[in-house]
mmCIF file of C-alpha atoms in Angstrom:
data_model
loop_
_atom_site.group_PDB
_atom_site.id
_atom_site.type_symbol
_atom_site.label_atom_id
_atom_site.label_comp_id
_atom_site.label_asym_id
_atom_site.label_seq_id
_atom_site.Cartn_x
_atom_site.Cartn_y
_atom_site.Cartn_z
ATOM 1 C CA MET J 1 107.909 113.816 77.526
ATOM 2 C CA ALA J 2 106.791 113.281 74.202
ATOM 3 C CA ASP J 3 110.675 114.528 72.884
ATOM 4 C CA GLU J 4 111.582 111.445 75.261
ATOM 5 C CA TRP J 5 110.284 108.710 73.538
ATOM 6 C CA PRO J 6 112.694 106.709 71.010
ATOM 7 C CA THR J 7 112.121 107.219 67.811
ATOM 8 C CA MET J 8 111.986 103.975 65.370
ATOM 9 C CA ASP J 9 113.372 104.962 61.124
ATOM 10 C CA GLY J 10 110.927 102.576 59.683
ATOM 11 C CA LEU J 11 109.294 99.302 60.749
ATOM 12 C CA TYR J 12 112.352 96.110 61.863
ATOM 13 C CA TYR J 13 113.029 97.092 64.884
ATOM 14 C CA SER J 14 116.171 95.236 66.545
ATOM 15 C CA SER J 15 118.445 95.863 68.707
ATOM 16 C CA ASP J 16 122.298 93.736 70.000
ATOM 17 C CA ASN J 17 120.643 92.081 73.475
ATOM 18 C CA PRO J 18 117.510 91.236 74.359
ATOM 19 C CA GLU J 19 115.352 94.461 76.565
ATOM 20 C CA ALA J 20 114.591 94.075 79.881
ATOM 21 C CA VAL J 21 110.425 94.579 79.878
ATOM 22 C CA ALA J 22 110.306 94.025 83.721
ATOM 23 C CA ASP J 23 112.298 91.487 86.247
ATOM 24 C CA ARG J 24 112.828 87.785 84.827
ATOM 25 C CA VAL J 25 110.999 89.508 82.142
ATOM 26 C CA HIS J 26 113.061 89.724 78.817
ATOM 27 C CA LEU J 27 111.986 91.439 74.650
ATOM 28 C CA ILE J 28 113.758 89.757 71.764
ATOM 29 C CA THR J 29 113.257 91.895 68.719
ATOM 30 C CA GLY J 30 113.859 91.471 65.268
ATOM 31 C CA PHE J 31 111.018 90.731 61.766
ATOM 32 C CA GLY J 32 108.844 90.272 64.932
ATOM 33 C CA ASN J 33 109.461 89.993 68.738
ATOM 34 C CA SER J 34 109.542 87.542 71.080
ATOM 35 C CA THR J 35 109.107 87.710 74.797
ATOM 36 C CA CYS J 36 111.422 84.763 76.909
ATOM 37 C CA ILE J 37 109.609 85.057 80.817
ATOM 38 C CA GLU J 38 111.627 83.065 83.031
ATOM 39 C CA THR J 39 110.223 81.196 85.961
ATOM 40 C CA ASP J 40 111.307 78.871 88.866
ATOM 41 C CA ASP J 41 109.753 75.486 86.803
ATOM 42 C CA GLY J 42 111.236 76.982 83.147
ATOM 43 C CA LEU J 43 110.570 78.909 80.393
ATOM 44 C CA VAL J 44 107.450 80.332 78.630
ATOM 45 C CA ILE J 45 108.078 82.083 75.073
ATOM 46 C CA VAL J 46 105.766 84.363 73.587
ATOM 47 C CA ASP J 47 105.710 84.810 69.818
ATOM 48 C CA ALA J 48 107.793 82.884 68.442
ATOM 49 C CA CYS J 49 109.365 84.989 64.684
ATOM 50 C CA VAL J 50 109.505 83.712 61.566
ATOM 51 C CA ARG J 51 110.876 80.509 59.971
ATOM 52 C CA ALA J 52 114.053 81.673 59.108
ATOM 53 C CA MET J 53 114.786 83.296 62.423
ATOM 54 C CA GLY J 54 114.239 80.338 64.360
ATOM 55 C CA ARG J 55 117.479 79.605 65.220
ATOM 56 C CA LYS J 56 118.635 82.949 66.346
ATOM 57 C CA LEU J 57 115.558 82.938 67.723
ATOM 58 C CA LEU J 58 116.850 79.854 69.760
ATOM 59 C CA THR J 59 120.234 81.629 70.304
ATOM 60 C CA GLU J 60 119.394 84.846 71.768
ATOM 61 C CA ILE J 61 116.872 82.350 74.680
ATOM 62 C CA ARG J 62 119.760 80.733 75.715
ATOM 63 C CA SER J 63 121.757 83.527 76.046
ATOM 64 C CA ILE J 64 118.893 84.171 78.439
ATOM 65 C CA SER J 65 118.574 80.892 80.518
ATOM 66 C CA ASP J 66 119.729 77.497 79.651
ATOM 67 C CA GLN J 67 116.641 76.350 81.337
ATOM 68 C CA PRO J 68 113.639 74.238 79.296
ATOM 69 C CA ILE J 69 110.587 75.975 77.237
ATOM 70 C CA ARG J 70 106.925 74.977 79.062
ATOM 71 C CA TYR J 71 105.360 76.445 76.498
ATOM 72 C CA VAL J 72 104.803 79.015 73.518
ATOM 73 C CA ILE J 73 101.954 81.304 72.998
ATOM 74 C CA TYR J 74 101.114 82.564 69.938
ATOM 75 C CA THR J 75 100.023 86.467 70.265
ATOM 76 C CA HIS J 76 98.309 85.770 66.509
ATOM 77 C CA GLY J 77 98.940 83.448 63.832
ATOM 78 C CA HIS J 78 100.276 85.621 61.460
ATOM 79 C CA PHE J 79 104.337 84.352 60.085
ATOM 80 C CA ASP J 80 105.957 86.700 61.440
ATOM 81 C CA HIS J 81 105.134 85.531 65.211
ATOM 82 C CA ALA J 82 104.407 81.839 65.210
ATOM 83 C CA PHE J 83 106.326 80.348 62.392
ATOM 84 C CA GLY J 84 109.595 79.889 63.615
ATOM 85 C CA VAL J 85 108.645 77.777 66.188
ATOM 86 C CA TRP J 86 110.486 74.906 64.763
ATOM 87 C CA ALA J 87 113.762 75.644 66.138
ATOM 88 C CA LEU J 88 112.127 75.447 70.465
ATOM 89 C CA PHE J 89 110.949 71.638 68.668
ATOM 90 C CA ASP J 90 114.182 71.007 67.397
ATOM 91 C CA GLU J 91 116.273 71.529 70.511
ATOM 92 C CA ALA J 92 113.800 70.204 72.924
ATOM 93 C CA LYS J 93 114.273 66.440 70.960
ATOM 94 C CA GLN J 94 118.200 66.999 70.911
ATOM 95 C CA ARG J 95 118.180 67.431 73.988
ATOM 96 C CA GLY J 96 115.205 64.705 75.246
ATOM 97 C CA TRP J 97 112.738 68.036 77.082
ATOM 98 C CA PRO J 98 109.359 67.303 76.079
ATOM 99 C CA ARG J 99 108.597 69.921 73.607
ATOM 100 C CA PRO J 100 107.547 73.359 74.699
ATOM 101 C CA ILE J 101 103.189 73.256 74.406
ATOM 102 C CA ILE J 102 101.615 75.608 72.168
ATOM 103 C CA VAL J 103 98.639 77.871 73.761
ATOM 104 C CA ALA J 104 96.546 80.472 71.428
ATOM 105 C CA HIS J 105 93.156 81.532 70.592
ATOM 106 C CA GLU J 106 91.247 79.270 69.516
ATOM 107 C CA LYS J 107 90.959 81.067 66.425
ATOM 108 C CA VAL J 108 94.185 80.849 65.328
ATOM 109 C CA PRO J 109 94.184 76.749 63.316
ATOM 110 C CA GLN J 110 91.162 78.543 61.293
ATOM 111 C CA ARG J 111 93.812 81.200 60.300
ATOM 112 C CA PHE J 112 96.023 78.258 59.604
ATOM 113 C CA ASP J 113 93.478 76.181 57.554
ATOM 114 C CA ARG J 114 92.609 79.050 55.722
ATOM 115 C CA TYR J 115 96.781 81.059 55.351
ATOM 116 C CA ARG J 116 97.103 76.937 53.578
ATOM 117 C CA GLU J 117 94.249 76.606 51.941
ATOM 118 C CA LEU J 118 94.747 80.184 50.082
ATOM 119 C CA ALA J 119 98.978 79.168 50.355
ATOM 120 C CA GLY J 120 99.433 80.870 46.906
ATOM 121 C CA GLN J 121 97.709 84.023 46.946
ATOM 122 C CA HIS J 122 99.437 84.817 50.299
ATOM 123 C CA ASP J 123 102.865 83.747 48.827
ATOM 124 C CA HIS J 124 101.289 86.671 46.374
ATOM 125 C CA ILE J 125 100.304 89.513 48.487
ATOM 126 C CA ASN J 126 103.280 89.240 51.338
ATOM 127 C CA ARG J 127 105.922 89.317 48.771
ATOM 128 C CA ILE J 128 104.259 92.975 47.261
ATOM 129 C CA GLN J 129 104.202 93.640 51.453
ATOM 130 C CA PHE J 130 106.910 93.127 52.956
ATOM 131 C CA ALA J 131 108.969 93.331 49.519
ATOM 132 C CA LEU J 132 110.798 89.924 49.494
ATOM 133 C CA PRO J 133 112.394 87.957 46.752
ATOM 134 C CA SER J 134 110.462 86.416 43.595
ATOM 135 C CA LYS J 135 110.260 82.943 44.762
ATOM 136 C CA THR J 136 109.351 83.505 48.323
ATOM 137 C CA LYS J 137 106.945 80.800 49.964
ATOM 138 C CA VAL J 138 106.113 82.368 53.202
ATOM 139 C CA SER J 139 103.227 79.520 54.094
ATOM 140 C CA GLU J 140 104.750 76.075 52.562
ATOM 141 C CA GLU J 141 103.722 73.233 54.206
ATOM 142 C CA GLY J 142 106.110 72.531 57.120
ATOM 143 C CA THR J 143 105.344 75.646 58.719
ATOM 144 C CA PHE J 144 102.462 75.531 60.287
ATOM 145 C CA PHE J 145 102.649 73.607 64.061
ATOM 146 C CA TYR J 146 98.903 74.047 65.632
ATOM 147 C CA PRO J 147 98.299 75.748 69.299
ATOM 148 C CA ASP J 148 97.843 72.231 71.297
ATOM 149 C CA VAL J 149 95.747 74.143 74.248
ATOM 150 C CA THR J 150 92.648 76.730 73.027
ATOM 151 C CA TYR J 151 90.704 79.367 74.768
ATOM 152 C CA ALA J 152 87.847 81.073 73.873
ATOM 153 C CA GLU J 153 87.490 84.648 76.244
ATOM 154 C CA ARG J 154 90.525 84.132 79.451
ATOM 155 C CA MET J 155 92.473 81.894 80.176
ATOM 156 C CA LEU J 156 94.465 81.375 83.362
ATOM 157 C CA LEU J 157 97.947 79.474 82.837
ATOM 158 C CA ARG J 158 100.575 78.707 85.814
ATOM 159 C CA VAL J 159 103.997 77.989 85.089
ATOM 160 C CA GLY J 160 105.991 78.331 88.242
ATOM 161 C CA GLU J 161 105.418 80.927 90.844
ATOM 162 C CA LEU J 162 103.944 83.147 88.134
ATOM 163 C CA THR J 163 100.229 83.096 86.532
ATOM 164 C CA LEU J 164 99.756 84.741 82.909
ATOM 165 C CA GLU J 165 96.743 85.902 81.979
ATOM 166 C CA LEU J 166 95.883 84.980 78.379
ATOM 167 C CA ARG J 167 92.748 87.156 76.957
ATOM 168 C CA HIS J 168 90.973 87.614 73.665
ATOM 169 C CA GLY J 169 91.150 90.775 72.059
ATOM 170 C CA MET J 170 90.703 91.963 68.309
ATOM 171 C CA GLY J 171 92.568 94.277 66.454
ATOM 172 C CA GLU J 172 95.222 93.104 63.253
ATOM 173 C CA THR J 173 92.997 89.835 64.207
ATOM 174 C CA ASP J 174 90.567 88.005 65.214
ATOM 175 C CA ASP J 175 92.726 85.445 67.279
ATOM 176 C CA ALA J 176 94.875 87.997 68.954
ATOM 177 C CA THR J 177 95.634 87.418 72.323
ATOM 178 C CA TRP J 178 97.540 89.550 75.204
ATOM 179 C CA VAL J 179 99.320 88.198 77.874
ATOM 180 C CA TRP J 180 99.109 89.690 81.433
ATOM 181 C CA ILE J 181 101.552 88.637 84.349
ATOM 182 C CA PRO J 182 100.224 90.075 87.076
ATOM 183 C CA GLU J 183 103.928 89.166 89.413
ATOM 184 C CA ARG J 184 105.896 91.078 87.101
ATOM 185 C CA ARG J 185 104.019 93.672 86.476
ATOM 186 C CA ALA J 186 104.510 93.164 82.910
ATOM 187 C CA VAL J 187 102.011 93.074 79.532
ATOM 188 C CA CYS J 188 103.160 91.110 76.417
ATOM 189 C CA THR J 189 100.341 92.771 74.004
ATOM 190 C CA GLY J 190 100.940 91.057 70.425
ATOM 191 C CA ASP J 191 100.427 92.780 67.044
ATOM 192 C CA LEU J 192 97.796 95.061 70.133
ATOM 193 C CA PHE J 193 101.023 97.752 69.864
ATOM 194 C CA ILE J 194 103.399 98.390 67.100
ATOM 195 C CA TRP J 195 104.990 101.612 67.620
ATOM 196 C CA SER J 196 102.973 102.916 64.487
ATOM 197 C CA CYS J 197 99.406 103.695 63.251
ATOM 198 C CA PRO J 198 97.515 100.605 63.521
ATOM 199 C CA ASN J 199 97.886 98.087 60.912
ATOM 200 C CA ILE J 200 94.152 98.121 59.953
ATOM 201 C CA GLY J 201 92.551 98.591 56.457
ATOM 202 C CA ASN J 202 95.865 96.617 55.305
ATOM 203 C CA PRO J 203 94.817 96.848 51.026
ATOM 204 C CA PHE J 204 95.856 93.204 51.075
ATOM 205 C CA LYS J 205 93.787 91.368 53.998
ATOM 206 C CA VAL J 206 91.021 90.562 55.621
ATOM 207 C CA GLN J 207 88.521 92.946 57.731
ATOM 208 C CA ARG J 208 90.985 94.292 60.616
ATOM 209 C CA TYR J 209 88.838 95.695 63.878
ATOM 210 C CA GLU J 210 89.639 99.716 64.817
ATOM 211 C CA ILE J 211 86.956 99.684 67.890
ATOM 212 C CA GLU J 212 87.332 96.140 69.276
ATOM 213 C CA TRP J 213 91.477 97.302 69.105
ATOM 214 C CA ALA J 214 90.753 100.425 71.143
ATOM 215 C CA ALA J 215 89.382 98.878 73.533
ATOM 216 C CA ALA J 216 91.964 95.614 74.587
ATOM 217 C CA LEU J 217 94.721 98.369 74.692
ATOM 218 C CA GLU J 218 91.956 100.211 77.197
ATOM 219 C CA ALA J 219 91.841 96.592 78.890
ATOM 220 C CA ILE J 220 95.343 96.488 78.814
ATOM 221 C CA ALA J 221 95.829 100.422 80.460
ATOM 222 C CA ALA J 222 93.278 99.293 82.925
ATOM 223 C CA VAL J 223 95.318 96.134 84.011
ATOM 224 C CA ASN J 224 98.133 99.515 85.292
ATOM 225 C CA PRO J 225 101.257 97.450 83.721
ATOM 226 C CA GLU J 226 104.695 98.851 84.484
ATOM 227 C CA GLY J 227 106.079 96.938 81.536
ATOM 228 C CA LEU J 228 104.690 96.444 77.583
ATOM 229 C CA ALA J 229 106.438 93.996 75.535
ATOM 230 C CA PRO J 230 105.369 95.094 71.733
ATOM 231 C CA GLY J 231 105.000 93.068 68.626
ATOM 232 C CA HIS J 232 106.757 95.191 66.820
ATOM 233 C CA GLY J 233 109.228 97.758 68.100
ATOM 234 C CA PRO J 234 111.301 98.195 71.241
ATOM 235 C CA ALA J 235 110.116 97.773 74.996
ATOM 236 C CA ILE J 236 107.909 100.119 77.042
ATOM 237 C CA THR J 237 108.414 100.429 80.813
ATOM 238 C CA GLY J 238 107.266 103.036 83.593
ATOM 239 C CA ALA J 239 103.717 102.518 84.505
ATOM 240 C CA ALA J 240 102.424 106.451 83.211
ATOM 241 C CA ARG J 241 104.637 105.580 79.512
ATOM 242 C CA VAL J 242 102.536 102.148 79.292
ATOM 243 C CA ARG J 243 99.315 103.327 79.833
ATOM 244 C CA GLU J 244 100.219 106.549 77.312
ATOM 245 C CA ALA J 245 101.264 104.352 74.978
ATOM 246 C CA CYS J 246 98.188 102.214 74.758
ATOM 247 C CA LEU J 247 95.672 104.922 75.318
ATOM 248 C CA GLU J 248 96.729 107.524 72.382
ATOM 249 C CA THR J 249 96.837 104.496 70.826
ATOM 250 C CA ALA J 250 92.979 103.085 71.762
ATOM 251 C CA ARG J 251 92.142 107.401 71.606
ATOM 252 C CA ALA J 252 93.154 107.753 67.956
ATOM 253 C CA LEU J 253 91.239 104.365 66.498
ATOM 254 C CA ARG J 254 88.247 106.260 68.286
ATOM 255 C CA TRP J 255 88.875 109.312 66.946
ATOM 256 C CA LEU J 256 89.470 107.777 63.074
ATOM 257 C CA HIS J 257 86.195 105.625 63.627
ATOM 258 C CA ASP J 258 83.653 108.114 64.578
ATOM 259 C CA GLU J 259 84.837 110.255 62.741
ATOM 260 C CA VAL J 260 84.274 108.216 59.558
ATOM 261 C CA VAL J 261 80.937 106.487 61.220
ATOM 262 C CA ARG J 262 79.432 110.780 61.489
ATOM 263 C CA ARG J 263 80.672 111.466 57.845
ATOM 264 C CA LEU J 264 78.133 107.499 56.352
ATOM 265 C CA ASN J 265 75.638 109.315 58.958
ATOM 266 C CA GLU J 266 75.416 112.223 56.565
ATOM 267 C CA GLY J 267 75.141 111.140 53.644
ATOM 268 C CA GLN J 268 79.268 111.356 52.244
ATOM 269 C CA TRP J 269 79.997 108.591 49.967
ATOM 270 C CA ALA J 270 83.309 106.881 50.085
ATOM 271 C CA GLU J 271 85.955 108.893 47.982
ATOM 272 C CA GLN J 272 85.093 112.322 49.893
ATOM 273 C CA ILE J 273 85.352 110.771 53.023
ATOM 274 C CA VAL J 274 88.905 109.211 51.883
ATOM 275 C CA ALA J 275 90.148 112.628 50.860
ATOM 276 C CA GLU J 276 89.282 114.338 54.262
ATOM 277 C CA VAL J 277 89.715 112.203 57.141
ATOM 278 C CA ASN J 278 93.698 111.788 55.644
ATOM 279 C CA ALA J 279 95.679 112.297 59.087
ATOM 280 C CA LEU J 280 94.988 112.534 62.892
ATOM 281 C CA PRO J 281 94.435 115.528 64.798
ATOM 282 C CA PRO J 282 98.249 117.157 65.953
ATOM 283 C CA ASP J 283 98.325 116.418 69.403
ATOM 284 C CA LEU J 284 98.000 112.653 67.843
ATOM 285 C CA ALA J 285 99.958 112.504 64.915
ATOM 286 C CA SER J 286 102.494 113.970 66.522
ATOM 287 C CA LYS J 287 103.568 110.802 69.111
ATOM 288 C CA ALA J 288 106.385 107.840 68.397
ATOM 289 C CA TYR J 289 104.544 105.885 68.196
ATOM 290 C CA LEU J 290 101.662 107.147 65.973
ATOM 291 C CA ARG J 291 103.933 107.759 62.493
ATOM 292 C CA PRO J 292 102.004 105.975 59.578
ATOM 293 C CA ILE J 293 105.323 103.515 59.271
ATOM 294 C CA TYR J 294 103.280 100.559 58.373
ATOM 295 C CA GLY J 295 99.773 101.143 58.935
ATOM 296 C CA CYS J 296 98.137 105.470 58.391
ATOM 297 C CA PRO J 297 94.981 106.500 58.335
ATOM 298 C CA THR J 298 93.808 106.514 55.011
ATOM 299 C CA PHE J 299 94.376 102.416 55.538
ATOM 300 C CA ILE J 300 91.791 103.030 58.277
ATOM 301 C CA VAL J 301 89.793 105.161 56.868
ATOM 302 C CA HIS J 302 89.650 102.159 54.043
ATOM 303 C CA GLY J 303 89.405 99.099 56.980
ATOM 304 C CA ILE J 304 85.836 101.090 58.549
ATOM 305 C CA LEU J 305 84.503 102.440 55.393
ATOM 306 C CA ARG J 306 84.616 98.182 53.454
ATOM 307 C CA ARG J 307 83.614 97.310 57.738
ATOM 308 C CA TYR J 308 79.971 100.124 57.603
ATOM 309 C CA GLY J 309 79.624 99.368 54.068
ATOM 310 C CA GLY J 310 79.078 98.095 50.432
ATOM 311 C CA TRP J 311 81.089 98.442 46.818
ATOM 312 C CA PHE J 312 79.040 101.123 45.410
ATOM 313 C CA ASP J 313 80.739 104.453 45.509
ATOM 314 C CA GLY J 314 77.923 106.722 45.745
ATOM 315 C CA ASN J 315 78.085 107.278 41.437
ATOM 316 C CA ALA J 316 75.692 105.345 39.262
ATOM 317 C CA ALA J 317 77.412 104.895 36.220
ATOM 318 C CA ASN J 318 79.714 103.351 38.193
ATOM 319 C CA LEU J 319 77.419 100.464 39.262
ATOM 320 C CA PHE J 320 77.768 98.080 36.509
ATOM 321 C CA PRO J 321 81.115 99.932 34.565
ATOM 322 C CA SER J 322 83.064 99.229 31.518
ATOM 323 C CA ARG J 323 86.012 98.026 31.374
ATOM 324 C CA THR J 324 89.144 100.213 32.070
ATOM 325 C CA ALA J 325 90.549 100.195 29.065
ATOM 326 C CA ALA J 326 87.281 100.390 26.987
ATOM 327 C CA ILE J 327 87.038 104.083 28.871
ATOM 328 C CA ALA J 328 90.019 104.693 28.624
ATOM 329 C CA ARG J 329 90.009 104.281 24.459
ATOM 330 C CA GLU J 330 87.547 106.157 23.907
ATOM 331 C CA VAL J 331 89.810 109.024 26.502
ATOM 332 C CA LEU J 332 92.483 108.424 23.431
ATOM 333 C CA ASN J 333 90.330 108.734 20.326
ATOM 334 C CA LEU J 334 89.270 112.618 22.080
ATOM 335 C CA ALA J 335 93.237 113.153 23.029
ATOM 336 C CA ASP J 336 96.635 112.057 21.813
ATOM 337 C CA GLY J 337 98.052 110.465 23.810
ATOM 338 C CA GLY J 338 101.715 112.090 23.474
ATOM 339 C CA ARG J 339 99.713 115.270 25.055
ATOM 340 C CA LEU J 340 98.300 113.214 27.747
ATOM 341 C CA LEU J 341 101.858 111.938 28.487
ATOM 342 C CA GLU J 342 103.326 115.953 27.705
ATOM 343 C CA ARG J 343 101.076 117.075 30.280
ATOM 344 C CA ALA J 344 101.636 114.027 32.661
ATOM 345 C CA ARG J 345 105.377 114.663 32.836
ATOM 346 C CA ALA J 346 104.806 118.517 33.586
ATOM 347 C CA LEU J 347 102.336 117.360 36.418
ATOM 348 C CA ARG J 348 104.808 115.444 38.374
ATOM 349 C CA ALA J 349 106.246 118.218 39.950
ATOM 350 C CA THR J 350 103.360 119.192 41.416
ATOM 351 C CA ASP J 351 100.555 116.022 41.530
ATOM 352 C CA VAL J 352 102.972 113.052 41.105
ATOM 353 C CA GLN J 353 99.391 111.200 41.790
ATOM 354 C CA LEU J 354 97.086 112.703 38.597
ATOM 355 C CA ALA J 355 99.649 112.546 36.781
ATOM 356 C CA LEU J 356 99.922 108.400 37.305
ATOM 357 C CA HIS J 357 96.011 108.998 35.985
ATOM 358 C CA LEU J 358 97.003 110.264 32.600
ATOM 359 C CA VAL J 359 99.823 108.004 32.078
ATOM 360 C CA ASP J 360 97.317 104.595 32.801
ATOM 361 C CA LEU J 361 95.239 106.173 29.678
ATOM 362 C CA VAL J 362 97.795 105.762 27.873
ATOM 363 C CA ILE J 363 98.432 102.540 28.691
ATOM 364 C CA ASP J 364 95.143 100.621 28.438
ATOM 365 C CA GLY J 365 93.747 102.602 26.226
ATOM 366 C CA GLY J 366 96.306 100.645 23.385
ATOM 367 C CA ASP J 367 98.356 103.368 22.382
ATOM 368 C CA HIS J 368 101.421 100.680 21.301
ATOM 369 C CA ALA J 369 103.588 102.886 19.996
ATOM 370 C CA ARG J 370 103.767 105.007 22.463
ATOM 371 C CA ARG J 371 103.201 101.936 25.550
ATOM 372 C CA SER J 372 107.317 101.797 26.227
ATOM 373 C CA ASP J 373 107.266 105.582 27.091
ATOM 374 C CA ALA J 374 104.883 105.268 29.282
ATOM 375 C CA LEU J 375 105.232 102.491 31.088
ATOM 376 C CA GLN J 376 108.619 104.130 31.412
ATOM 377 C CA LEU J 377 106.825 106.948 32.961
ATOM 378 C CA LYS J 378 104.509 104.890 35.799
ATOM 379 C CA SER J 379 107.467 103.559 37.178
ATOM 380 C CA GLU J 380 109.760 106.615 37.581
ATOM 381 C CA LEU J 381 106.189 108.359 39.056
ATOM 382 C CA LEU J 382 105.871 105.448 40.910
ATOM 383 C CA ASN J 383 109.670 105.123 42.444
ATOM 384 C CA ALA J 384 108.635 109.484 42.573
ATOM 385 C CA ARG J 385 106.357 108.400 45.603
ATOM 386 C CA ALA J 386 107.395 105.672 47.332
ATOM 387 C CA ASP J 387 111.001 108.272 47.744
ATOM 388 C CA VAL J 388 108.306 109.825 49.927
ATOM 389 C CA GLU J 389 106.035 107.515 51.489
ATOM 390 C CA PRO J 390 106.419 107.260 55.204
ATOM 391 C CA SER J 391 104.501 103.897 54.832
ATOM 392 C CA PHE J 392 106.335 100.811 54.467
ATOM 393 C CA ILE J 393 103.093 99.100 53.063
ATOM 394 C CA ALA J 394 102.745 101.624 50.378
ATOM 395 C CA ARG J 395 106.160 102.080 49.861
ATOM 396 C CA ASN J 396 106.461 98.917 48.647
ATOM 397 C CA ILE J 397 103.423 98.378 46.514
ATOM 398 C CA PHE J 398 104.410 101.655 44.847
ATOM 399 C CA ARG J 399 108.218 100.413 44.552
ATOM 400 C CA ASN J 400 107.162 96.746 43.546
ATOM 401 C CA GLY J 401 104.474 98.445 41.160
ATOM 402 C CA ALA J 402 107.386 101.082 39.728
ATOM 403 C CA ALA J 403 109.632 97.027 38.707
ATOM 404 C CA ARG J 404 105.935 95.322 37.063
ATOM 405 C CA ALA J 405 106.282 99.232 34.223
ATOM 406 C CA ALA J 406 109.964 99.039 34.104
ATOM 407 C CA ASP J 407 110.607 95.146 33.049
ATOM 408 C CA GLU J 408 106.925 95.481 31.113
ATOM 409 C CA ALA J 409 108.625 98.412 28.752
ATOM 410 C CA GLN J 410 111.568 96.860 28.158
ATOM 411 C CA ARG J 411 109.430 94.063 26.850
ATOM 412 C CA SER J 412 107.356 96.428 24.673
#
């Protein structure tokens, strides 16, 4: 059955037309997916994509139905799931309809408050993570539409002939909601399922929740859905497929968690654990929906380590470390910068990462005569890493670093 699963070439998936999840349940794909649920008393939209795609979302909805939109449900408060709702509000105003009622978990307002407080920081890190143009402002004022109704653990929403059951979960966020539609045997998971190795341990973002994520996926499988609308990627139909996707993803998360915990209990430190727990077992790694195209096992390991431990790495010399530049200067006093760059070039064919560390010694150590050459080599090495990196996040970090190094080389 594994070879019958679709394979995503990258993080972003967009079909030409809405995909059928179940009877009158339609998946609208894009940067972040939305789901349009038809009822006899109007539409329910689960997630509202990114701000820039709001008009496109509305067009897709109107290709399905001309009914008024009664509710918008946020599966969580990320910008690719909640910021396009403005277009739905604009339409309601223009057509003289009541505006849609927004429903979300009670922690979504706290998330929006944090985004507003740290708007500059979030804009900066999101530009790198998503390879956005340098002036992009993801968290600018006017993008936040707070929920009208919130809930804590579970909420039943009756719309027309349907009962929508909203359940709280924790995974990529602490404010996650998955929506179960029993009359249609369909579930909207948000980013609890994303057609990638789960995005835990994101190097830019706050703590995420591997065990709770696994539990949420197991709870989804337990209601036996026949159609699944994911937060990213294509719809999954067929009870057996939905069950497999949820439970195997949960198994992957539990395996990584248990392996890290076992090693921590044996007294291993982070460096060893990260080096040795860097892939899923082969039977899980081969799954089309667990490829490391967004999150990756190494990021998940970092996330688990952060959750269960502090920042001390086991080496007492690093408790109050010297500045990186001071260490690099001492190395350059002992080893010629030219020889370090020569060795870095030789390592390029076998160990790009080690080559990068040698180049950084020259840059950080203040070898001004070789600074431009070192920066240019660093740019080339980072691009070489990006060329073979499957994770969207890691690849963008490498590309961003390469561009910055090349720019600095020109100015040196």
